[in-house]
Tab-separated table of C-alpha atoms in Angstrom:
chain	number	residue	atom	x	y	z
M	196	UNK	CA	-0.116	0.202	-0.188
M	197	UNK	CA	1.299	3.310	-1.109
M	198	UNK	CA	1.957	5.396	2.029
M	199	UNK	CA	-0.424	8.761	2.098
M	200	UNK	CA	1.730	12.197	2.557
M	201	UNK	CA	-0.373	14.852	3.528
M	202	UNK	CA	1.990	17.675	3.826
M	203	UNK	CA	2.626	19.628	0.454
M	204	UNK	CA	-0.619	18.129	-0.884
M	205	UNK	CA	-3.069	20.784	1.086
M	206	UNK	CA	-5.920	20.025	3.937
M	207	UNK	CA	-7.839	18.043	1.321
M	208	UNK	CA	-5.293	15.290	1.032
M	209	UNK	CA	-5.573	14.512	4.969
M	210	UNK	CA	-9.129	14.090	5.134
M	211	UNK	CA	-10.530	12.551	2.706
M	212	UNK	CA	-14.477	12.254	2.037
M	213	UNK	CA	-15.989	9.305	3.887
M	214	UNK	CA	-12.586	9.434	6.299
M	215	UNK	CA	-13.779	12.466	9.196
M	216	UNK	CA	-15.265	14.447	6.630
M	217	UNK	CA	-19.150	14.015	5.801
M	218	UNK	CA	-19.818	16.524	3.308
M	219	UNK	CA	-18.746	19.860	1.790
M	220	UNK	CA	-20.759	23.010	1.344
M	221	UNK	CA	-19.018	24.421	-1.135
M	222	UNK	CA	-16.654	27.770	-1.959
M	223	UNK	CA	-19.690	30.589	0.163
M	224	UNK	CA	-19.108	33.990	1.038
M	225	UNK	CA	-20.009	34.334	4.691
M	226	UNK	CA	-19.932	37.886	7.220
M	227	UNK	CA	-17.083	37.163	8.769
M	228	UNK	CA	-18.583	38.523	11.931
M	229	UNK	CA	-20.074	35.252	11.524
M	230	UNK	CA	-17.028	33.384	12.010
M	231	UNK	CA	-16.371	32.052	15.386
M	232	UNK	CA	-12.306	30.470	16.281
M	233	UNK	CA	-11.625	27.301	16.173
M	234	UNK	CA	-11.439	25.631	20.023
M	235	UNK	CA	-8.587	23.323	19.216
M	236	UNK	CA	-6.650	24.996	17.479
M	237	UNK	CA	-3.222	24.322	18.296
M	238	UNK	CA	-1.415	27.288	17.710
M	239	UNK	CA	-1.394	29.288	21.023
M	240	UNK	CA	0.240	32.926	19.651
M	241	UNK	CA	0.121	34.833	16.572
M	242	UNK	CA	2.284	37.477	15.932
M	243	UNK	CA	0.950	40.894	15.820
M	244	UNK	CA	3.412	42.243	13.136
M	245	UNK	CA	3.107	39.872	10.870
M	246	UNK	CA	-0.862	39.737	11.747
M	247	UNK	CA	-0.846	43.538	10.351
M	248	UNK	CA	0.994	42.357	7.338
M	249	UNK	CA	-1.125	39.670	6.188
M	250	UNK	CA	-4.241	42.417	7.052
M	251	UNK	CA	-2.363	45.142	4.613
M	252	UNK	CA	-2.002	42.269	2.088
M	253	UNK	CA	-5.325	41.921	1.856
M	254	UNK	CA	-6.791	45.223	1.994
M	255	UNK	CA	-4.592	45.416	-1.131
M	256	UNK	CA	-5.280	42.422	-2.831
M	257	UNK	CA	-8.482	40.945	-1.514
M	258	UNK	CA	-8.875	37.404	0.797
M	259	UNK	CA	-7.405	35.199	-1.749
M	260	UNK	CA	-6.978	31.869	-0.391
M	261	UNK	CA	-10.859	30.569	1.473
M	262	UNK	CA	-11.141	29.790	5.205
M	263	UNK	CA	-11.779	25.954	5.916
M	264	UNK	CA	-15.612	25.899	8.416
M	265	UNK	CA	-17.870	24.316	9.846
M	266	UNK	CA	-21.408	25.067	9.881
M	267	UNK	CA	-23.409	24.856	13.050
M	268	UNK	CA	-26.795	24.648	14.880
M	269	UNK	CA	-27.334	28.530	15.545
M	270	UNK	CA	-26.211	29.355	11.848
M	271	UNK	CA	-22.666	30.644	12.689
M	272	UNK	CA	-19.149	29.440	11.495
M	273	UNK	CA	-16.871	27.524	13.534
M	274	UNK	CA	-12.727	28.098	11.778
M	275	UNK	CA	-11.495	24.578	11.108
M	276	UNK	CA	-8.701	26.141	8.741
M	277	UNK	CA	-7.638	29.894	8.491
M	278	UNK	CA	-7.187	31.707	12.151
M	279	UNK	CA	-4.575	34.494	10.503
M	280	UNK	CA	-6.353	34.835	7.965
M	281	UNK	CA	-9.546	35.654	9.614
M	282	UNK	CA	-8.492	37.529	12.214
M	283	UNK	CA	-6.221	39.116	9.827
M	284	UNK	CA	-9.339	40.184	7.627
M	285	UNK	CA	-10.842	41.465	10.484
M	286	UNK	CA	-8.360	43.942	10.986
M	287	UNK	CA	-8.616	45.292	7.066
M	288	UNK	CA	-12.115	45.829	7.577
M	289	UNK	CA	-13.504	42.818	5.299
M	290	UNK	CA	-17.536	42.442	5.683
M	291	UNK	CA	-17.646	39.290	4.011
M	292	UNK	CA	-15.003	36.294	3.536
M	293	UNK	CA	-15.130	33.211	0.824
M	294	UNK	CA	-15.361	29.866	3.200
M	295	UNK	CA	-15.659	26.235	2.167
M	296	UNK	CA	-18.132	24.697	4.279
M	297	UNK	CA	-16.924	20.887	5.667
M	298	UNK	CA	-18.233	18.712	8.370
M	299	UNK	CA	-16.227	17.471	10.317
M	300	UNK	CA	-15.797	15.402	13.671
M	301	UNK	CA	-13.907	16.617	16.277
M	302	UNK	CA	-11.157	14.425	16.177
M	303	UNK	CA	-11.032	15.398	12.082
M	304	UNK	CA	-11.192	19.719	13.290
M	305	UNK	CA	-7.836	19.180	15.301
M	306	UNK	CA	-6.105	17.324	12.462
M	307	UNK	CA	-6.940	19.954	9.669
M	308	UNK	CA	-5.609	22.830	12.541
M	309	UNK	CA	-2.526	21.027	13.445
M	310	UNK	CA	-1.902	20.351	9.478
M	311	UNK	CA	-2.469	23.867	8.432
M	312	UNK	CA	-0.444	25.006	10.730
M	313	UNK	CA	2.489	22.579	10.153
M	314	UNK	CA	1.956	23.242	6.210
M	315	UNK	CA	2.832	27.395	6.851
M	316	UNK	CA	5.360	26.499	9.810
M	317	UNK	CA	3.617	27.955	12.247
M	318	UNK	CA	3.708	26.263	15.446
M	319	UNK	CA	6.122	26.243	17.344
M	320	UNK	CA	8.197	22.991	18.959
M	321	UNK	CA	5.498	22.974	21.989
M	322	UNK	CA	2.481	23.800	20.595
M	323	UNK	CA	3.213	21.185	17.840
M	324	UNK	CA	4.258	18.846	21.104
M	325	UNK	CA	0.631	19.404	23.237
M	326	UNK	CA	-1.684	18.930	19.744
M	327	UNK	CA	-0.093	15.437	18.991
M	328	UNK	CA	-0.285	14.789	23.081
M	329	UNK	CA	-4.390	16.245	22.450
M	330	UNK	CA	-4.312	13.730	19.390
M	331	UNK	CA	-3.658	10.521	21.692
M	332	UNK	CA	-5.444	11.135	24.860
M	333	UNK	CA	-8.941	12.544	23.490
M	334	UNK	CA	-9.163	10.469	20.525
M	335	UNK	CA	-6.951	7.275	21.658
M	336	UNK	CA	-4.439	7.061	18.856
M	337	UNK	CA	-1.514	5.542	18.961
M	338	UNK	CA	1.731	7.874	17.975
M	339	UNK	CA	1.620	6.170	14.895
M	340	UNK	CA	-1.469	6.560	14.034
M	341	UNK	CA	-1.785	10.552	14.909
M	342	UNK	CA	1.594	10.677	12.325
M	343	UNK	CA	-0.155	9.142	9.790
M	344	UNK	CA	-2.727	11.556	9.894
M	345	UNK	CA	-0.851	14.705	10.030
M	346	UNK	CA	1.959	12.934	7.246
M	347	UNK	CA	4.523	13.206	10.003
M	348	UNK	CA	7.165	10.158	10.752
M	349	UNK	CA	6.072	8.280	14.402
M	350	UNK	CA	9.922	9.191	15.648
M	351	UNK	CA	8.953	12.607	14.821
M	352	UNK	CA	5.610	12.357	16.782
M	353	UNK	CA	6.938	10.293	19.715
M	354	UNK	CA	10.369	13.787	19.639
M	355	UNK	CA	7.978	15.843	20.085
M	356	UNK	CA	5.852	14.559	22.516
M	357	UNK	CA	8.584	13.648	24.663
M	358	UNK	CA	9.097	17.927	24.992
M	359	UNK	CA	6.652	18.152	27.524
M	360	UNK	CA	8.219	16.004	29.949
M	361	UNK	CA	10.730	18.827	30.582
M	362	UNK	CA	10.519	21.555	32.692
M	363	UNK	CA	7.631	24.522	32.371
M	364	UNK	CA	10.535	26.845	32.284
M	365	UNK	CA	12.489	24.256	29.682
M	366	UNK	CA	9.313	24.813	27.534
M	367	UNK	CA	8.788	28.150	27.886
M	368	UNK	CA	12.652	29.232	26.619
M	369	UNK	CA	11.479	26.962	23.327
M	370	UNK	CA	8.218	28.556	22.832
M	371	UNK	CA	9.530	31.781	23.063
M	372	UNK	CA	11.994	30.814	20.674
M	373	UNK	CA	15.418	31.602	23.471
M	374	UNK	CA	16.301	27.386	22.871
M	375	UNK	CA	15.626	25.040	19.816
M	376	UNK	CA	14.292	22.465	18.892
M	377	UNK	CA	17.443	20.978	19.022
M	378	UNK	CA	18.136	22.449	22.315
M	379	UNK	CA	15.667	21.168	24.040
M	380	UNK	CA	16.534	17.387	22.716
M	381	UNK	CA	19.576	17.158	24.034
M	382	UNK	CA	18.460	18.276	27.763
M	383	UNK	CA	15.957	15.474	27.856
M	384	UNK	CA	18.426	12.440	28.562
M	385	UNK	CA	19.459	14.637	31.362
M	386	UNK	CA	18.659	12.682	34.599
M	387	UNK	CA	16.875	15.617	36.826
M	388	UNK	CA	14.748	18.274	35.897
M	389	UNK	CA	17.492	20.325	38.179
M	390	UNK	CA	19.870	19.610	35.253
M	391	UNK	CA	17.305	20.390	32.387
M	392	UNK	CA	17.361	24.005	34.065
M	393	UNK	CA	20.786	24.679	34.374
M	394	UNK	CA	21.946	23.364	31.131
M	395	UNK	CA	19.256	25.426	29.498
M	396	UNK	CA	20.228	28.859	31.565
M	397	UNK	CA	23.609	28.194	30.352
M	398	UNK	CA	22.580	27.667	26.487
M	399	UNK	CA	21.043	30.902	26.331
M	400	UNK	CA	23.766	33.022	28.544
M	401	UNK	CA	26.473	31.424	26.170
M	402	UNK	CA	24.389	31.318	23.134
M	403	UNK	CA	25.751	27.798	22.943
M	404	UNK	CA	25.720	25.593	19.520
M	405	UNK	CA	23.150	22.593	19.425
M	406	UNK	CA	26.786	20.014	19.487
M	407	UNK	CA	27.560	22.182	22.106
M	408	UNK	CA	25.027	21.209	24.226
M	409	UNK	CA	24.864	17.911	23.809
M	410	UNK	CA	28.513	17.229	24.506
M	411	UNK	CA	27.457	18.901	27.580
M	412	UNK	CA	24.804	16.805	28.343
M	413	UNK	CA	26.665	13.784	27.908
M	414	UNK	CA	29.052	14.822	30.402
M	415	UNK	CA	26.657	15.996	32.816
M	416	UNK	CA	24.656	12.508	32.228
M	417	UNK	CA	28.382	10.492	33.133
M	418	UNK	CA	28.950	12.897	36.025
M	419	UNK	CA	26.106	12.183	37.745
M	420	UNK	CA	25.785	8.125	37.488
M	421	UNK	CA	26.733	6.575	40.652
M	422	UNK	CA	31.150	6.144	42.076
M	423	UNK	CA	30.384	2.379	41.319
M	424	UNK	CA	29.035	2.661	37.316
M	425	UNK	CA	31.694	5.762	36.946
M	426	UNK	CA	34.186	3.167	36.378
M	427	UNK	CA	33.107	2.417	32.871
M	428	UNK	CA	35.508	4.432	30.330
M	429	UNK	CA	33.818	4.210	26.244
M	430	UNK	CA	35.939	5.075	23.399
M	431	UNK	CA	35.167	8.086	21.479
M	432	UNK	CA	33.700	5.283	18.740
M	433	UNK	CA	31.572	3.713	21.196
M	434	UNK	CA	30.187	7.104	22.475
M	435	UNK	CA	29.723	8.258	19.376
M	436	UNK	CA	27.890	5.989	18.471
M	437	UNK	CA	25.536	5.829	21.608
M	438	UNK	CA	24.962	9.569	21.069
M	439	UNK	CA	23.537	8.725	17.508
M	440	UNK	CA	21.211	5.750	18.935
M	441	UNK	CA	20.037	8.647	21.431
M	442	UNK	CA	19.490	10.961	18.732
M	443	UNK	CA	17.536	8.969	16.566
M	444	UNK	CA	15.600	6.868	19.412
M	445	UNK	CA	14.777	9.827	21.647
M	446	UNK	CA	16.231	8.629	25.044
M	447	UNK	CA	18.225	7.597	26.779
M	448	UNK	CA	21.061	4.254	25.201
M	449	UNK	CA	24.526	2.707	26.620
M	450	UNK	CA	26.596	0.514	24.237
M	451	UNK	CA	28.827	-2.397	26.009
M	452	UNK	CA	31.360	-3.284	24.134
M	453	UNK	CA	34.483	-5.890	24.846
M	454	UNK	CA	37.851	-6.038	23.075
M	455	UNK	CA	36.155	-9.584	20.770
M	456	UNK	CA	33.717	-7.303	19.929
M	457	UNK	CA	30.367	-8.770	21.259
M	458	UNK	CA	28.832	-6.850	24.065
M	459	UNK	CA	25.184	-5.780	24.958
M	460	UNK	CA	22.811	-2.353	24.016
M	461	UNK	CA	20.614	-1.258	26.758
M	462	UNK	CA	17.655	1.637	25.551
M	463	UNK	CA	16.373	3.084	28.504
M	464	UNK	CA	12.791	3.625	28.579
M	465	UNK	CA	10.068	5.539	31.453
M	466	UNK	CA	7.098	4.994	30.559
M	467	UNK	CA	4.737	1.885	28.376
M	468	UNK	CA	4.201	4.716	26.314
M	469	UNK	CA	7.993	5.267	25.249
M	470	UNK	CA	8.359	1.531	25.513
M	471	UNK	CA	5.858	0.988	22.560
M	472	UNK	CA	7.391	4.155	20.394
M	473	UNK	CA	10.525	2.366	20.736
M	474	UNK	CA	9.442	-1.181	19.339
M	475	UNK	CA	8.098	0.927	17.057
M	476	UNK	CA	10.767	2.722	15.940
M	477	UNK	CA	12.893	-0.609	15.470
M	478	UNK	CA	10.695	-3.103	14.301
M	479	UNK	CA	8.050	-1.024	12.962
M	480	UNK	CA	4.007	-1.025	13.663
M	481	UNK	CA	3.015	-4.243	14.854
């Protein structure tokens, strides 16, 4: 079976008819004040300057791309995708906007909003992680199912959701752009929240690169080991392999290798969900 790709093919590729979308009302013009925000909008913040710039573009050229909405029983409409364009249309003073009316399930509404933002790179990593987590918890999807619905790899969804295990202050730094997604991933394997917060502060103060952060995080993990385990002196080759495994799997990995080339690989996990994610990453969906 050919794998369905949602990104790059438009929102219609995500939820085909009969898979969450029950109907299509076609293109219509509706009053802009008859539309209400999507309660499942994954994006938390909208940059005021970019919103003003979009409003000026709409004033000059009109709203070229229609909003996607669902019609409520009271005659109003709820946004599925296009909140930024809707808000900019209000600023631009439009009385009516073009919409495509669709009947969707709550799950499909979240998926459409999530994919629209991913396609436009509008979500920061924490907003994206929270949206994935909502798909998992509210609709009972596995990480593999959620990934398939939004056109991402299972490992990408697992890695983003893993950010939610970080302290709130670290998540806030990611949302604010003080540290990158790569920096945040390097903090996840650290043994304590205190260690994660301390290294986050060092990243911001010293403007560390992701590679520098990974190297420091590795040293911290080694220093935090019990003294009985600090006798281990892994070679640079082994440490590099461990780092590659950790980057690919999103968790702590230890490679123990003897002089004859034999040994064992220890992959740590901290929940049943993480174990399932590791199984899918190594052997594929079951």
